[in-house]
Structure formats: C-alpha cells, structure tokens
Amino acid sequence: MEIQKEVTLCDVSLTEGTISRDAAISIHELQQSSKITSQTPSQLQFKRIQSPSSINTYKQCPRKYYYQYMEKLPTKTSIHLVRGKLTHSVLEEFFKINASIITEDNYNYLLKILISDLFKKHWAASQQELDSLNLSTEDYLFYFNETQDMINDWLELFIEKLNKELQQYTLHEAFKLLTPITEIEYSSDILGVRGFVDAIFKHDEHVKIIDYKTSKKDQITEEYKLQLGIYALLYQQKHGITPKLVGIDFLRHGERFLEVDNALLKLAKKECELIHIRTKSDDIKEYPKKISSLCKWSTGQCNFYCTCVKSE
C-alpha cells in the first residue's frame, strides 16, 4: 500500500476502524519525517546510508531488507546480475573509444566491430563468476548469444540516433553529443542516500538521466520510477538544476522516459526520509515478512527463502 494514498502531511482525517496497521504507522512516520526535514545536515545522524536498491528492497519485503542490509547475510549471484554488470561495463567503455579512428565512411561497420570486441572482452573477464553459476553448456551458449544480441540491438538504436545527428553535425560532434557522463556516484548528507547513475546527458542546458536495464519487459515500474526519482533528487541537490527527463534504456527495446516534476521529487524525498525512520530498530520483529510471488517462483527463490522458512 502506498503511503501517499492514505495520508498527507497536512491533512489527516481517518475514522476509527478504517485504517490498517500500516496506515497507522504511516501517520507516525510522516510526523517523524517532517522533523527530519527541519534539521540541518550537521544535526542529522543516520544509522546507515541508504540507496535506491535498499529502499526498494524494504518496500518489497522488510524482512529481506533486514537479512541483506542489517545481518548482511551472503547472497548468491545469478546470470542476470553477472551479465547486467558486464553489459554496463561494455557500454561505459564504448563511449571512451578514440572517436578519431572512425570516419563517415567506416563508422557503421567499425562501431559494430568495436562493440563486439568489447563484449567478448568483458564476457571473458567475467568468466570466473560465470563458472560459479554451473550453467549447462546449452544455457551458457544461450545467455552468451542473448546478451550479445541485446548489445547489438542497443548499437543499432545508437547508430540510428547518430545518423539523425549527422544531418546537422560532423561525425565527431555527433558522437560527442551522444556520449554521456557515465557511472557517477551521487550522495546526499541531507537525505543519507547515495546512488550510482549509469548515464547523464547534457544538451542545450537540458539534463537527461538514464539507467540501463537488461530486463525482458520495457515498462517503467513503480520500483524503477522511485529509483529514477531519487537520482533526479540527488542530481538536483548537488547541482541546483532539476533534470528534465529520467528514464530507462531497456537494451532489448529502447528508451522510456518520465518527465521530472514536483510529484516525482516529492515521492523520492518522502521515501528517502521514511526509510531511515523505518530502519532505526535492530529488532528483527520490526521487519515483518511480506509474503508474495517474489518469495519463490518456478525457476528460483529469494536469497533468504530458506532462512525465512526456518524462522517460522
């Protein structure tokens, strides 16, 4: 249940017997949140620095948050995590290539060769992690080919954008225009939150923030929306400039964007404040299990599923 649907800071009108335990707790949390915003940075003390991932983990399941961020229980890697990381590395290095070696005669061909070489390089660098997954030969080849296809699809869309810019810029100007600032860490002492932004584009004083995803679906979920909102808020606090757009580059499908408005920034700010209130306690009982399809599914289960079952 989203808190903003139940109460607001300025107008709380709830009749007896109509609110759940979560809503009742939310009233107290929002009151505490208003106290946080009135403090100066030097007055703020956070038990731990949060991130978009930790906040979304808590919202998914408080008990999962407890196991992962408080008890720091070990988690297993997966093919999706490994290839997500290596794909980020491929794209980051792609934008660092020496643009002087490409020309209008060879860029289409040469960029494909370059990104193919980068993919093979980073796949090989991830071999130890890949081996630890104990994939069958069939699965190994499937994920190798699927990841390579995904990166090639991304490049096709990039070349389309490059061709469009070539109508008014030289090749090197166009490539520079489409080159983002990559993998930047942002943090806020005021909010006690930090995060790594995959790509930041600046053009005509407009700022656009993008996060890369290798997921099959191309929908900006509530989880992604909050992540992007936090990135926009962190950028605004550091630079005094509000990004115009935030979005996801779904490598299989292309880019999807949200406009950055006050509602998105308020949502991000509220969730950043509430996570500190909700995670003050070290008592596991204050972190209830949220049973859902994310506990166990046909092809896998939560990293802490067995621990959760044993604790019942």
Coordinates of C-alpha atoms in Angstrom, one line a residue:
M1 CA 0.0 0.0 0.0
E2 CA 1.4 3.4 -1.0
I3 CA 1.5 5.8 1.9
Q4 CA 0.6 8.8 -0.2
K5 CA -2.8 7.2 -0.9
E6 CA -3.6 7.0 2.8
V7 CA -2.4 10.2 4.4
T8 CA -0.7 13.5 3.8
L9 CA 1.4 15.6 6.0
C10 CA -1.0 18.5 6.0
D11 CA -4.4 16.8 6.1
V12 CA -5.0 13.6 8.1
S13 CA -8.6 12.6 8.5
L14 CA -9.2 9.0 9.4
T15 CA -12.1 7.4 11.1
E16 CA -11.8 4.7 13.7
G17 CA -11.7 1.2 12.3
T18 CA -10.9 2.3 8.7
I19 CA -7.1 2.1 8.7
S20 CA -4.7 -0.8 8.7
R21 CA -1.7 -1.2 10.9
D22 CA 0.5 0.1 8.0
A23 CA -1.6 3.3 7.7
A24 CA -1.5 3.9 11.4
I25 CA 2.3 3.5 11.4
S26 CA 2.5 5.8 8.4
I27 CA 0.9 8.7 10.3
H28 CA 3.7 8.5 12.9
E29 CA 6.3 8.1 10.2
L30 CA 5.2 11.2 8.4
Q31 CA 5.2 13.2 11.6
Q32 CA 8.8 12.0 12.2
S33 CA 9.6 12.8 8.5
S34 CA 8.6 16.4 9.0
K35 CA 11.0 16.6 11.9
I36 CA 13.9 15.3 9.7
T37 CA 13.4 18.0 7.0
S38 CA 13.5 20.7 9.7
Q39 CA 17.0 19.7 10.8
T40 CA 20.3 21.0 9.3
P41 CA 22.7 18.5 7.8
S42 CA 25.0 18.7 10.9
Q43 CA 22.1 17.6 13.1
L44 CA 21.3 14.5 11.0
Q45 CA 22.6 11.2 12.1
F46 CA 21.8 8.1 10.0
K47 CA 22.5 4.6 11.2
R48 CA 23.3 3.6 7.6
I49 CA 23.5 5.2 4.2
Q50 CA 20.6 4.1 2.0
S51 CA 20.3 3.6 -1.7
P52 CA 17.5 3.2 -4.3
S53 CA 18.2 -0.5 -4.1
S54 CA 17.9 -0.7 -0.3
I55 CA 14.8 1.4 -0.3
N56 CA 13.1 -0.7 -2.9
T57 CA 14.2 -3.9 -1.1
Y58 CA 12.5 -2.6 2.1
K59 CA 9.3 -1.8 0.2
Q60 CA 9.4 -5.3 -1.4
C61 CA 9.9 -7.0 1.9
P62 CA 11.1 -5.5 5.3
R63 CA 12.4 -8.9 6.3
K64 CA 14.5 -9.2 3.2
Y65 CA 15.9 -5.8 3.9
Y66 CA 16.8 -6.9 7.4
Y67 CA 18.7 -10.0 6.2
Q68 CA 20.5 -8.2 3.4
Y69 CA 21.4 -4.9 4.9
M70 CA 21.5 -5.5 8.7
E71 CA 22.5 -9.1 9.2
K72 CA 24.4 -8.9 5.9
L73 CA 23.7 -12.5 5.0
P74 CA 25.5 -13.7 1.9
T75 CA 23.6 -13.6 -1.4
K76 CA 24.1 -15.7 -4.5
T77 CA 25.0 -14.2 -7.8
S78 CA 22.9 -15.0 -10.9
I79 CA 23.4 -14.9 -14.6
H80 CA 21.2 -11.8 -14.7
L81 CA 23.4 -10.0 -12.2
V82 CA 26.6 -11.0 -14.0
R83 CA 25.5 -10.1 -17.5
G84 CA 24.0 -6.9 -16.2
K85 CA 27.3 -5.8 -14.7
L86 CA 29.3 -6.8 -17.8
T87 CA 26.8 -5.1 -20.1
H88 CA 27.2 -1.8 -18.1
S89 CA 31.0 -2.2 -18.5
V90 CA 30.7 -2.7 -22.2
L91 CA 28.6 0.5 -22.7
E92 CA 30.8 2.5 -20.4
E93 CA 33.9 1.6 -22.3
F94 CA 32.2 2.0 -25.7
F95 CA 31.8 5.7 -25.0
K96 CA 35.6 6.0 -24.2
I97 CA 36.7 4.9 -27.6
N98 CA 39.0 7.2 -29.6
A99 CA 36.5 8.8 -31.9
S100 CA 39.2 10.0 -34.3
I101 CA 39.6 6.4 -35.6
I102 CA 36.0 6.4 -37.0
T103 CA 35.0 8.2 -40.2
E104 CA 31.8 8.8 -42.0
D105 CA 32.9 6.1 -44.4
N106 CA 33.5 3.3 -41.8
Y107 CA 31.6 4.2 -38.6
N108 CA 28.7 1.9 -39.2
Y109 CA 31.0 -1.1 -39.7
L110 CA 33.7 -0.1 -37.3
L111 CA 31.4 0.6 -34.3
K112 CA 29.9 -2.9 -34.7
I113 CA 33.4 -4.5 -34.6
L114 CA 34.4 -2.4 -31.6
I115 CA 31.4 -3.2 -29.5
S116 CA 31.6 -6.9 -30.4
D117 CA 35.2 -6.9 -29.2
L118 CA 34.3 -5.1 -26.0
F119 CA 31.5 -7.6 -25.3
K120 CA 33.9 -10.6 -25.8
K121 CA 36.5 -8.9 -23.6
H122 CA 34.1 -8.3 -20.7
W123 CA 32.5 -11.7 -21.0
A124 CA 35.9 -13.3 -20.7
A125 CA 36.7 -11.0 -17.7
S126 CA 33.6 -12.4 -16.1
Q127 CA 34.4 -16.0 -16.7
Q128 CA 35.1 -16.8 -13.0
E129 CA 31.7 -15.6 -12.0
L130 CA 30.1 -17.4 -14.9
D131 CA 31.8 -20.6 -14.0
S132 CA 30.5 -20.3 -10.4
L133 CA 26.9 -20.5 -11.8
N134 CA 27.4 -24.0 -13.0
L135 CA 25.4 -23.4 -16.2
S136 CA 24.9 -26.2 -18.6
T137 CA 26.6 -25.8 -22.0
E138 CA 23.2 -25.1 -23.5
D139 CA 22.3 -22.4 -21.1
Y140 CA 25.8 -20.9 -21.2
L141 CA 25.6 -20.5 -25.0
F142 CA 22.0 -19.2 -24.8
Y143 CA 22.9 -16.4 -22.4
F144 CA 26.1 -15.6 -24.4
N145 CA 24.1 -15.2 -27.6
E146 CA 21.2 -13.4 -26.0
T147 CA 23.5 -10.9 -24.3
Q148 CA 25.4 -10.3 -27.5
D149 CA 22.2 -9.8 -29.4
M150 CA 21.0 -7.3 -26.7
I151 CA 24.1 -5.2 -27.1
N152 CA 23.9 -5.3 -30.9
D153 CA 20.3 -4.2 -30.7
W154 CA 21.4 -1.3 -28.5
L155 CA 24.1 -0.4 -31.0
E156 CA 21.5 -0.3 -33.9
L157 CA 19.4 2.2 -32.0
F158 CA 22.6 4.2 -31.2
I159 CA 23.5 4.3 -34.9
E160 CA 20.0 5.5 -35.7
K161 CA 20.4 8.4 -33.3
L162 CA 23.9 9.1 -34.7
N163 CA 22.6 9.2 -38.3
K164 CA 19.9 11.7 -37.2
E165 CA 22.5 14.0 -35.6
L166 CA 24.7 13.7 -38.7
Q167 CA 22.1 15.8 -40.5
Q168 CA 23.4 18.9 -38.7
Y169 CA 26.7 17.9 -37.1
T170 CA 30.0 16.3 -38.1
L171 CA 30.6 12.7 -37.1
H172 CA 32.8 13.6 -34.2
E173 CA 30.4 16.3 -33.0
A174 CA 27.5 13.9 -33.2
F175 CA 29.3 11.2 -31.3
K176 CA 30.3 13.6 -28.6
L177 CA 26.8 14.9 -28.4
L178 CA 25.5 11.3 -27.8
T179 CA 28.3 10.5 -25.3
P180 CA 27.1 10.6 -21.7
I181 CA 28.9 11.1 -18.4
T182 CA 29.0 7.6 -17.1
E183 CA 28.8 5.7 -13.8
I184 CA 28.8 8.7 -11.5
E185 CA 28.2 8.4 -7.7
Y186 CA 25.8 10.9 -6.1
S187 CA 25.2 11.2 -2.4
S188 CA 23.3 13.4 -0.1
D189 CA 24.3 14.2 3.5
I190 CA 20.9 15.7 4.0
L191 CA 19.0 12.6 2.9
G192 CA 21.5 9.9 3.9
V193 CA 21.2 8.4 0.5
R194 CA 23.6 7.6 -2.4
G195 CA 23.4 6.0 -5.8
F196 CA 25.3 5.3 -9.0
V197 CA 23.9 6.9 -12.1
D198 CA 24.6 5.0 -15.3
A199 CA 24.4 7.9 -17.8
I200 CA 23.9 11.6 -17.7
F201 CA 23.3 13.5 -21.0
K202 CA 23.5 17.3 -21.2
H203 CA 22.3 19.2 -24.2
D204 CA 21.1 22.8 -24.6
E205 CA 21.0 23.2 -20.8
H206 CA 18.7 20.2 -20.5
V207 CA 19.8 17.3 -18.4
K208 CA 18.6 13.7 -19.0
I209 CA 19.4 10.8 -16.7
I210 CA 19.3 7.2 -17.9
D211 CA 19.7 3.8 -16.2
Y212 CA 20.5 0.7 -18.2
K213 CA 18.3 -2.4 -17.8
T214 CA 18.6 -5.8 -19.4
S215 CA 15.1 -6.9 -18.3
K216 CA 12.7 -8.5 -20.7
K217 CA 9.8 -6.1 -20.2
D218 CA 10.1 -2.4 -21.2
Q219 CA 7.8 -0.9 -18.6
I220 CA 8.8 1.7 -16.0
T221 CA 7.5 0.0 -12.9
E222 CA 6.9 1.8 -9.6
E223 CA 10.3 0.4 -8.4
Y224 CA 12.0 1.9 -11.4
K225 CA 10.1 5.2 -11.0
L226 CA 11.3 5.6 -7.4
Q227 CA 14.9 4.8 -8.4
L228 CA 14.8 7.4 -11.1
G229 CA 13.1 9.9 -8.8
I230 CA 15.9 9.5 -6.3
Y231 CA 18.5 10.0 -9.0
A232 CA 16.8 13.2 -10.1
L233 CA 16.6 14.4 -6.5
L234 CA 20.3 13.7 -5.8
Y235 CA 21.3 15.5 -9.0
Q236 CA 19.2 18.5 -8.1
Q237 CA 20.6 18.7 -4.6
K238 CA 24.2 18.6 -5.9
H239 CA 24.0 20.8 -8.9
G240 CA 21.0 23.1 -8.2
I241 CA 19.5 22.0 -11.5
T242 CA 16.5 19.8 -12.0
P243 CA 16.9 17.2 -14.7
K244 CA 14.3 17.5 -17.5
L245 CA 13.9 13.7 -18.1
V246 CA 14.8 10.5 -16.3
G247 CA 14.4 7.1 -18.0
I248 CA 15.4 3.6 -18.5
D249 CA 17.3 2.3 -21.5
F250 CA 15.9 -1.2 -21.9
L251 CA 18.6 -2.6 -24.0
R252 CA 16.3 -5.1 -25.7
H253 CA 13.6 -2.5 -26.5
G254 CA 14.9 1.1 -26.4
E255 CA 14.5 4.1 -24.1
R256 CA 11.4 5.0 -22.0
F257 CA 11.3 8.4 -20.2
L258 CA 9.5 10.2 -17.4
E259 CA 9.3 14.0 -17.0
V260 CA 10.8 15.2 -13.7
D261 CA 8.0 17.1 -11.9
N262 CA 7.4 18.1 -8.3
A263 CA 5.3 15.0 -7.7
L264 CA 8.2 12.7 -8.6
L265 CA 10.7 14.7 -6.5
K266 CA 8.3 14.7 -3.5
L267 CA 7.9 10.9 -3.8
A268 CA 11.6 10.4 -3.8
K269 CA 12.2 12.7 -0.9
K270 CA 9.5 11.2 1.2
E271 CA 10.8 7.6 0.6
C272 CA 14.3 8.7 1.4
E273 CA 13.2 10.1 4.7
L274 CA 10.9 7.2 5.7
I275 CA 13.5 4.5 5.1
H276 CA 15.6 6.0 8.0
I277 CA 12.6 6.0 10.3
R278 CA 11.6 2.5 9.4
T279 CA 15.0 1.0 9.9
K280 CA 16.0 2.6 13.2
S281 CA 15.3 -0.6 15.2
D282 CA 17.7 -3.6 15.2
D283 CA 14.9 -5.9 16.3
I284 CA 14.0 -8.4 13.6
K285 CA 10.4 -8.4 14.8
E286 CA 10.2 -4.8 13.5
Y287 CA 10.9 -6.1 10.0
P288 CA 7.8 -8.3 9.0
K289 CA 7.8 -10.7 6.2
K290 CA 5.8 -9.7 3.1
I291 CA 4.7 -12.9 1.5
S292 CA 4.5 -12.6 -2.3
S293 CA 5.3 -14.3 -5.5
L294 CA 8.8 -12.9 -5.1
C295 CA 9.5 -15.4 -2.2
K296 CA 9.6 -18.4 -4.5
W297 CA 8.8 -18.9 -8.2
S298 CA 9.1 -21.7 -10.8
T299 CA 12.8 -21.1 -11.6
G300 CA 14.1 -19.7 -8.4
Q301 CA 13.6 -18.2 -5.0
C302 CA 14.6 -15.2 -2.8
N303 CA 18.2 -15.4 -1.5
F304 CA 16.8 -15.7 2.0
Y305 CA 13.9 -18.0 1.4
C306 CA 15.4 -20.9 3.4
T307 CA 16.3 -18.6 6.3
C308 CA 12.8 -17.2 6.3
V309 CA 11.2 -20.7 6.3
K310 CA 13.4 -21.8 9.2
S311 CA 12.5 -18.8 11.3
E312 CA 8.7 -19.6 11.2

